[in-house]
Coordinates of C-alpha atoms in Angstrom, one line a residue:
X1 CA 3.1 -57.3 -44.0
X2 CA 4.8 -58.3 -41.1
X3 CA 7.3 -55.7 -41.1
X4 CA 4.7 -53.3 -41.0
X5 CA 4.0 -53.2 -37.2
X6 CA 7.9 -52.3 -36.8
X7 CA 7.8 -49.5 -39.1
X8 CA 5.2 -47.6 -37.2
X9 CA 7.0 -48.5 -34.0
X10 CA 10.0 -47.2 -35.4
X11 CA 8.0 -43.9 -37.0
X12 CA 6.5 -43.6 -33.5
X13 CA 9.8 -43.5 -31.7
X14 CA 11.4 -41.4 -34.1
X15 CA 8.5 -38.7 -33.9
X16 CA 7.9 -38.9 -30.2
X17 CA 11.9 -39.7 -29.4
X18 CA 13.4 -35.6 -29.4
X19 CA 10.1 -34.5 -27.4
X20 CA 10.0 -37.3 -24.7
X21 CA 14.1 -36.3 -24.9
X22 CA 13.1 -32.6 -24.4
X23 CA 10.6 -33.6 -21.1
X24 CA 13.6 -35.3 -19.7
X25 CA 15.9 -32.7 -20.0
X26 CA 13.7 -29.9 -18.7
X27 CA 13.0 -32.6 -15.8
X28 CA 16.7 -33.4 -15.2
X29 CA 17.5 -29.2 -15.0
X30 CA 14.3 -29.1 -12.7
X31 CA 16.0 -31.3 -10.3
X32 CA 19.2 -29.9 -10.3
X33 CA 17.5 -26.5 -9.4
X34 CA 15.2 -27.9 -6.5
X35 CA 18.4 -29.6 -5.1
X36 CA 20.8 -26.5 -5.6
X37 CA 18.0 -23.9 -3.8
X38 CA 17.4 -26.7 -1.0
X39 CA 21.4 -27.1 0.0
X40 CA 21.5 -23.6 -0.3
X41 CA 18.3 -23.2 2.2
X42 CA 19.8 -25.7 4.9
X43 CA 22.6 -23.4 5.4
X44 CA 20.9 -20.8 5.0
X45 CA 17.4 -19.9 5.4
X46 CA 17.8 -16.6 3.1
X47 CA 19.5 -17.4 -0.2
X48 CA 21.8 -14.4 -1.4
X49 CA 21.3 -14.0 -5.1
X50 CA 23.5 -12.0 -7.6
X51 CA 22.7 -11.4 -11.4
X52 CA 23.3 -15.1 -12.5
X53 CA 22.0 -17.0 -10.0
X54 CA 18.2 -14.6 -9.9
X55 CA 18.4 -15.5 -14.1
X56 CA 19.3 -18.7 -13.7
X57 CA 17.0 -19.9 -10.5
X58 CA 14.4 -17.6 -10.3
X59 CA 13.9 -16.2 -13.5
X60 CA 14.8 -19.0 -16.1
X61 CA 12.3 -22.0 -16.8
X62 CA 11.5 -24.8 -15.9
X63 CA 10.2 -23.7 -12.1
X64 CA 7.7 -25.6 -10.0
X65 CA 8.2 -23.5 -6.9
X66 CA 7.7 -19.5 -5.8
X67 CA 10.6 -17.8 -4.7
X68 CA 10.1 -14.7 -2.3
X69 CA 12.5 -12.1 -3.2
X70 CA 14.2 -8.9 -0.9
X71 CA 15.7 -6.6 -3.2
X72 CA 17.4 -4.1 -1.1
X73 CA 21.1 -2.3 0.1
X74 CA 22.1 -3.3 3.2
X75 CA 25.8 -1.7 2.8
X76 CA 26.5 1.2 4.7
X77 CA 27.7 3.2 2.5
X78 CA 23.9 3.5 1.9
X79 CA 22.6 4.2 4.6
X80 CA 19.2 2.0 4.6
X81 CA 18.0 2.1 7.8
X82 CA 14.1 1.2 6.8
X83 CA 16.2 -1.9 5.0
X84 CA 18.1 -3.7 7.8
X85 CA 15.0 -3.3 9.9
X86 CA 13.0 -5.2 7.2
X87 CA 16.0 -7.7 7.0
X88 CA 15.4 -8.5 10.4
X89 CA 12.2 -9.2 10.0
X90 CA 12.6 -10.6 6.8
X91 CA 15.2 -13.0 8.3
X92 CA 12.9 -14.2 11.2
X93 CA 9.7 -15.5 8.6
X94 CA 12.6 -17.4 6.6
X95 CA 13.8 -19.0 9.7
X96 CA 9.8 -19.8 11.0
X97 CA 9.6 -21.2 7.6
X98 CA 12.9 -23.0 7.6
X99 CA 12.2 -24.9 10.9
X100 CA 9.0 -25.8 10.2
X101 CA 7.6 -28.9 10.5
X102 CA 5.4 -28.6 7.6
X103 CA 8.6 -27.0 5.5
X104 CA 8.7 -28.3 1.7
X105 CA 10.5 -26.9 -1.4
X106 CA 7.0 -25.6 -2.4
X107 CA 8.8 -22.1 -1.6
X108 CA 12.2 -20.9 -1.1
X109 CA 13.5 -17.2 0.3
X110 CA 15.9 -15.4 -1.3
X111 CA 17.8 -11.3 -1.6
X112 CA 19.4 -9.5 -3.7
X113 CA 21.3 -6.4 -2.4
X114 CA 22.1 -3.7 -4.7
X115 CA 26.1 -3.6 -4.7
X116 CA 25.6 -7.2 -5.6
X117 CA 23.3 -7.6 -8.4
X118 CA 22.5 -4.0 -9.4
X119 CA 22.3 -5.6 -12.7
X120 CA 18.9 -7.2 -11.8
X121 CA 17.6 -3.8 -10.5
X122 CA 18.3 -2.7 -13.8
X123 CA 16.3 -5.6 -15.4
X124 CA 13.4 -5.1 -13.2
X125 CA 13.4 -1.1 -13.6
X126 CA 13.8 -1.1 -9.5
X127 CA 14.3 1.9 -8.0
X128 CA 13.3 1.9 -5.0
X129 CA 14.7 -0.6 -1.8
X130 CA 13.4 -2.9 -0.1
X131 CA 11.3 -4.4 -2.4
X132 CA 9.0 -7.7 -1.2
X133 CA 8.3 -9.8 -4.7
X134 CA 6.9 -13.1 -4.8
X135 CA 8.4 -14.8 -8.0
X136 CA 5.1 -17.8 -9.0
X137 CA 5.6 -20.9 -10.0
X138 CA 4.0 -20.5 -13.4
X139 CA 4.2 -17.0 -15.0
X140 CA 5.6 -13.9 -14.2
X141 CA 4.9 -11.8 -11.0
X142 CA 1.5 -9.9 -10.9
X143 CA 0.3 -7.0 -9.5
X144 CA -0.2 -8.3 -6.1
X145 CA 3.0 -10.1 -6.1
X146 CA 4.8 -6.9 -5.2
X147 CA 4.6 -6.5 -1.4
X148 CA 2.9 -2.9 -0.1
X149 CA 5.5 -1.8 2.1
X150 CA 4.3 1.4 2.5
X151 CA 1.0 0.7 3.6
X152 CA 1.6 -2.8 5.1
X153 CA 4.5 -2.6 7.1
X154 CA 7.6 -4.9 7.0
X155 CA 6.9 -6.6 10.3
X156 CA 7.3 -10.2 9.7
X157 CA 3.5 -11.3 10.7
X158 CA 2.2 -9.1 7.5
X159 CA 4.8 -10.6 5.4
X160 CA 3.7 -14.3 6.2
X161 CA 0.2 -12.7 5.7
X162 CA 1.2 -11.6 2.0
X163 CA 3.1 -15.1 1.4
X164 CA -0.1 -16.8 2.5
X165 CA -2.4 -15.0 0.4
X166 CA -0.1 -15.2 -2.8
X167 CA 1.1 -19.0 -2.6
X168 CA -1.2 -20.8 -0.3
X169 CA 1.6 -21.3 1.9
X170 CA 0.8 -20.5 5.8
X171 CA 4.0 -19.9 8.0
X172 CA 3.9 -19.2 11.2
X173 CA 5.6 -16.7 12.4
X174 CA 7.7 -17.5 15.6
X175 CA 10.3 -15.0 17.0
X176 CA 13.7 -15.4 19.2
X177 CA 12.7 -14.8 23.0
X178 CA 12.7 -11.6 24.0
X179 CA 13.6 -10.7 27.6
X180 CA 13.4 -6.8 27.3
X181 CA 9.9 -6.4 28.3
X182 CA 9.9 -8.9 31.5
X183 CA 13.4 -6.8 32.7
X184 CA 11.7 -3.4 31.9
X185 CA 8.4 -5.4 34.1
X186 CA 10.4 -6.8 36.8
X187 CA 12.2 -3.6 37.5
X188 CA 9.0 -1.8 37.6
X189 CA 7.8 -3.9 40.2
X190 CA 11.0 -3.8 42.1
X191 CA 10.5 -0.3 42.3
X192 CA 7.1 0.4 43.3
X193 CA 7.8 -2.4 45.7
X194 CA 11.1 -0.3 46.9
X195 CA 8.8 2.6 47.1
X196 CA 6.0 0.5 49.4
X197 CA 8.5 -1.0 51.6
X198 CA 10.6 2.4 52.5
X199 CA 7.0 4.2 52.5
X200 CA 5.2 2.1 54.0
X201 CA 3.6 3.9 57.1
X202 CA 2.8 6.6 54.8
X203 CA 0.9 5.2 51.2
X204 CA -0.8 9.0 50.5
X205 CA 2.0 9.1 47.4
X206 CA -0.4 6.2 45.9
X207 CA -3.3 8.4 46.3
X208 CA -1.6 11.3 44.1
X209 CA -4.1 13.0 41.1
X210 CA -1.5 14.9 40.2
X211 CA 0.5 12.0 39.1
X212 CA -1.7 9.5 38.1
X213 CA -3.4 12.2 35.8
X214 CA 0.0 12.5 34.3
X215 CA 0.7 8.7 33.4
X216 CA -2.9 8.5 32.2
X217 CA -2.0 11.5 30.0
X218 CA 1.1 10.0 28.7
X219 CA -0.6 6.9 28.0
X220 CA -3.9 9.0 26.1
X221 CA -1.2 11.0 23.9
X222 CA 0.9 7.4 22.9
X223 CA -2.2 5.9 21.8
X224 CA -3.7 8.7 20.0
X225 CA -0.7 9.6 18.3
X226 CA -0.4 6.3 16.6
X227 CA 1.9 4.3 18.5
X228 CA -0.6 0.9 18.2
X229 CA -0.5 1.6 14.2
X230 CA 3.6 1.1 15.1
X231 CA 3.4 -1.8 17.1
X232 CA 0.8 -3.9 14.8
X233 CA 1.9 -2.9 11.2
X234 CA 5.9 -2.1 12.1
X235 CA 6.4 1.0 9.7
X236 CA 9.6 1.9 8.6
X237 CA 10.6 5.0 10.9
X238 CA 10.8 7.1 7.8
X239 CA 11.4 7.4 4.2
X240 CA 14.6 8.3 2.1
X241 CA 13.8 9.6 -1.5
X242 CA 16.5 7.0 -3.7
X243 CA 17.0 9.8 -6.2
X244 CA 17.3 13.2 -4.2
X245 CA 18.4 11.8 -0.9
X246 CA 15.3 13.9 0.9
X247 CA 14.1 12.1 3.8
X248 CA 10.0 12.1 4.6
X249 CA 9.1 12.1 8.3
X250 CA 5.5 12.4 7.4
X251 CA 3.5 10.1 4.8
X252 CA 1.9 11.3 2.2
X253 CA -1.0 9.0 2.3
X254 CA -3.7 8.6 4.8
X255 CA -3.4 4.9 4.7
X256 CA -0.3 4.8 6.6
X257 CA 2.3 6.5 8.4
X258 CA 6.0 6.5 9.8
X259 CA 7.5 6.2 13.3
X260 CA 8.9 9.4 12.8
X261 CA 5.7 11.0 12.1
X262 CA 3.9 9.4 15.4
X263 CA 7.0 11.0 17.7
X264 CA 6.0 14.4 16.0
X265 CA 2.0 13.9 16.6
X266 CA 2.9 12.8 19.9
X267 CA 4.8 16.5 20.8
X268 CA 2.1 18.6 18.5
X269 CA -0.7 16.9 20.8
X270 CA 1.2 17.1 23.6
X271 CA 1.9 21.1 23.5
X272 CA -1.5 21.9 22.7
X273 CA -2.1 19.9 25.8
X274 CA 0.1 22.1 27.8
X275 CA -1.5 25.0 26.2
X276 CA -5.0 24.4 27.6
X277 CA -3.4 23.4 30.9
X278 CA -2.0 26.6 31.7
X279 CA -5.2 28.5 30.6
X280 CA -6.8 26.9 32.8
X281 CA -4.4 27.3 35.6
X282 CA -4.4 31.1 34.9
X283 CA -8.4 31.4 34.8
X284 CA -8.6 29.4 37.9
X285 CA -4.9 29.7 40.6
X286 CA -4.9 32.7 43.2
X287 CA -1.3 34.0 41.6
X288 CA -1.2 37.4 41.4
X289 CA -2.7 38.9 38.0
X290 CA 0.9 39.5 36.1
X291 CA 1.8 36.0 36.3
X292 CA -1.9 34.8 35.2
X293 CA -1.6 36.7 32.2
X294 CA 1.7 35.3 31.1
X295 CA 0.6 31.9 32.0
X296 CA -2.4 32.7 29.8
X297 CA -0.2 34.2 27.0
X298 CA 2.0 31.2 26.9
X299 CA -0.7 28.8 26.6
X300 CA -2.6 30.8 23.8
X301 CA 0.7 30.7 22.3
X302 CA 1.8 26.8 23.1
X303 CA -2.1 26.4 21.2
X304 CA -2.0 28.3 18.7
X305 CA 1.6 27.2 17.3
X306 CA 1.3 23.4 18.1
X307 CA -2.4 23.2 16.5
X308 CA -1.4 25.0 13.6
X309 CA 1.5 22.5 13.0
X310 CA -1.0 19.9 13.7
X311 CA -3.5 21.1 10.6
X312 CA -0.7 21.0 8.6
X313 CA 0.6 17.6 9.0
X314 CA -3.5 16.6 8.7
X315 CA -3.3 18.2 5.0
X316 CA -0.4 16.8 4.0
X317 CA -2.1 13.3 4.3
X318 CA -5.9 14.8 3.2
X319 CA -4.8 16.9 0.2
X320 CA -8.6 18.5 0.2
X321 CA -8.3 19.6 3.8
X322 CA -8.9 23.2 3.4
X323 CA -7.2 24.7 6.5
X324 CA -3.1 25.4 7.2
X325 CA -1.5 26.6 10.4
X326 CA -3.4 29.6 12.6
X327 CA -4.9 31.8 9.8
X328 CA -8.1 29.6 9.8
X329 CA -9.5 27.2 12.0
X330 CA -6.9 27.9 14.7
X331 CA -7.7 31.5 14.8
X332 CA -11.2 30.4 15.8
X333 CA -10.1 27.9 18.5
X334 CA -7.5 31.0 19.9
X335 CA -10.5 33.3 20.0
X336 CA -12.6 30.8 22.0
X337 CA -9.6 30.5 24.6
X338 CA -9.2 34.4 24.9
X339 CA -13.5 34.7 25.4
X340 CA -13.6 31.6 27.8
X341 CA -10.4 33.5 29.8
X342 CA -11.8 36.9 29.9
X343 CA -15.2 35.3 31.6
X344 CA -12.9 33.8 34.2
X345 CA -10.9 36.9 34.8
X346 CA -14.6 38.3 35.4
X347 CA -16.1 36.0 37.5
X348 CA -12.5 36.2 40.0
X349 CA -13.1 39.8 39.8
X350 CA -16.7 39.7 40.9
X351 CA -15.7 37.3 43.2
X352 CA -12.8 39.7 44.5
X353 CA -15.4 42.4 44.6
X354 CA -18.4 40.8 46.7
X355 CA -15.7 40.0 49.5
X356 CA -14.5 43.5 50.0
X357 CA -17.4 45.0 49.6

């Protein structure tokens, strides 16, 4: 009887023995992967990857931490440009995270380029770089654990937005100082107060519509064209096709939209401007009559061409929109100028007429 107590012990240890063995294993590998990714991390705060080590450390159990993964081709040969601008960015929320006081091995950041793992491209049925995917600490990658690019933006404030919302983990974002915009500031200054001191017993240039209407309209045609959209959501400044080579200027989706495609708003808006300026210089000047009309014919023309390029970058982006170039809408809008010019002709003509008379 008393041997009984030790055989149970001895049936307990040999039942429980290979799974307690199994725990410690899987806790000993844990370890070494933790330390591996954190020596890694203190040299540098973005952790190149190849095939083996994304299999090994961010694919392979056991993992209690989320790795953020760049897939992307930074070589030249391909010709990336949308990619080193988001490895920049990219680059400053590891280093925020990196230098943080509240950093912890909770996350790590990591890339893969292409020419180095195209294996793991393979793998993942990737086509398409950069790529933003958050690797979880339990499970495979979700839906929303592949980074909206397109729509988002790569700037490195959405990013930590992303990482926030998939792991709980809030980084703040904090960039290298930048001394481009006080220069650019303090030269301004130094000019107008150039400009004061050499001017100073005659300040009428101050009082100038002509110019201040100008800066006012460069400022209205920046901000409608989309250049806030730029500065708050940093787009890529266009898109290259990975299988043709065709490069998009203009999205295809009224969510978002490229650089590229605000410079090309900004001249479209800024030619049908001109347009309507010199209609109304020709309708209203005292130039003689042959240089009113060509005035007038350029800026039907300047309207008619740059609105119609206009409707078609708006259907592009709203599939349903009904109307293309000037055989629609901007024939209407051209035969509004040409009605609203020939009353002006007429009213300088009866104008002409009651003097002489």
């Amino acid at each position: 009887m008393a041997a009984l107590p030790v055989l149970v012990l001895v049936l307990l240890l040999a039942c429980g023995g290979p799974r307690a063995a199994g725990q410690k294993r899987k806790e000993m590998v844990l370890s070494e992967k933790v330390s591996q990714l954190m020596e890694w991390t203190s040299k540098r705060s973005v952790i190149r990857m190849n095939g083996d080590k994304f299999r090994r450390l961010v694919k392979a159990p056991p993992r209690n931490y989320s790795v953020i993964v760049m897939f992307t081709a930074l070589q030249p040969h391909r010709q990336c440009v949308v990619c080193k601008q988001a490895d920049e960015e990219y680059q400053i929320l590891a280093n925020s995270w990196r230098y943080s006081s509240a950093f912890t091995n909770k996350i790590f950041f990591a890339m893969v380029d292409f020419d180095e793992g195209s294996d793991v491209f393979q793998m993942l049925n990737m086509n398409s770089a950069p790529t933003f995917i958050n690797f979880p600490a339990k499970g495979k990658p979700k839906r929303g654990d592949t980074y909206e690019l397109q729509v988002r933006g790569f700037a490195a404030e959405q990013l930590a937005r992303w990482v926030a919302d998939r792991t709980d983990v809030n980084i703040r974002v904090i960039r290298p100082p930048n001394y481009a915009g006080p220069l650019m500031l303090g030269l301004l200054l130094a000019v107008i107060g150039g400009l004061v001191y050499l001017r100073g017993s005659n300040l009428d240039f101050l009082y100038n519509k002509t110019g201040w209407a100008f800066a006012a309209l460069c400022f209205v045609l920046a901000m409608t064209s989309g250049q806030m959209w730029n500065h708050i959501r940093g787009p890529p400044y266009a898109h290259k096709n990975p299988h043709t080579g065709q490069v998009n200027y203009i999205h295809g989706s009224s969510q978002a939209q490229f650089v590229a495609e605000t410079h090309i708003v900004l001249l479209f808006n800024g030619g049908v401007t001109l347009g309507m300026v010199l209609l109304h210089e020709a309708a209203t000047s005292d130039m003689d009559v042959g240089k009113r009309k060509i005035m007038c014919i350029a800026g039907i023309g300047l309207v008619v061409f740059f609105f119609s390029w206009l409707l078609s970058v708006f259907r592009s982006k709203y599939h349903g929109y009904p109307y293309r170039y000037c055989f629609s809408a901007a024939s209407v809008i051209v035969f509004m100028c040409i009605v609203v010019q020939l009353h002006h002709q007429r009213r300088w003509l009866w104008t002409k007429w009651n003097k002489y008379k």
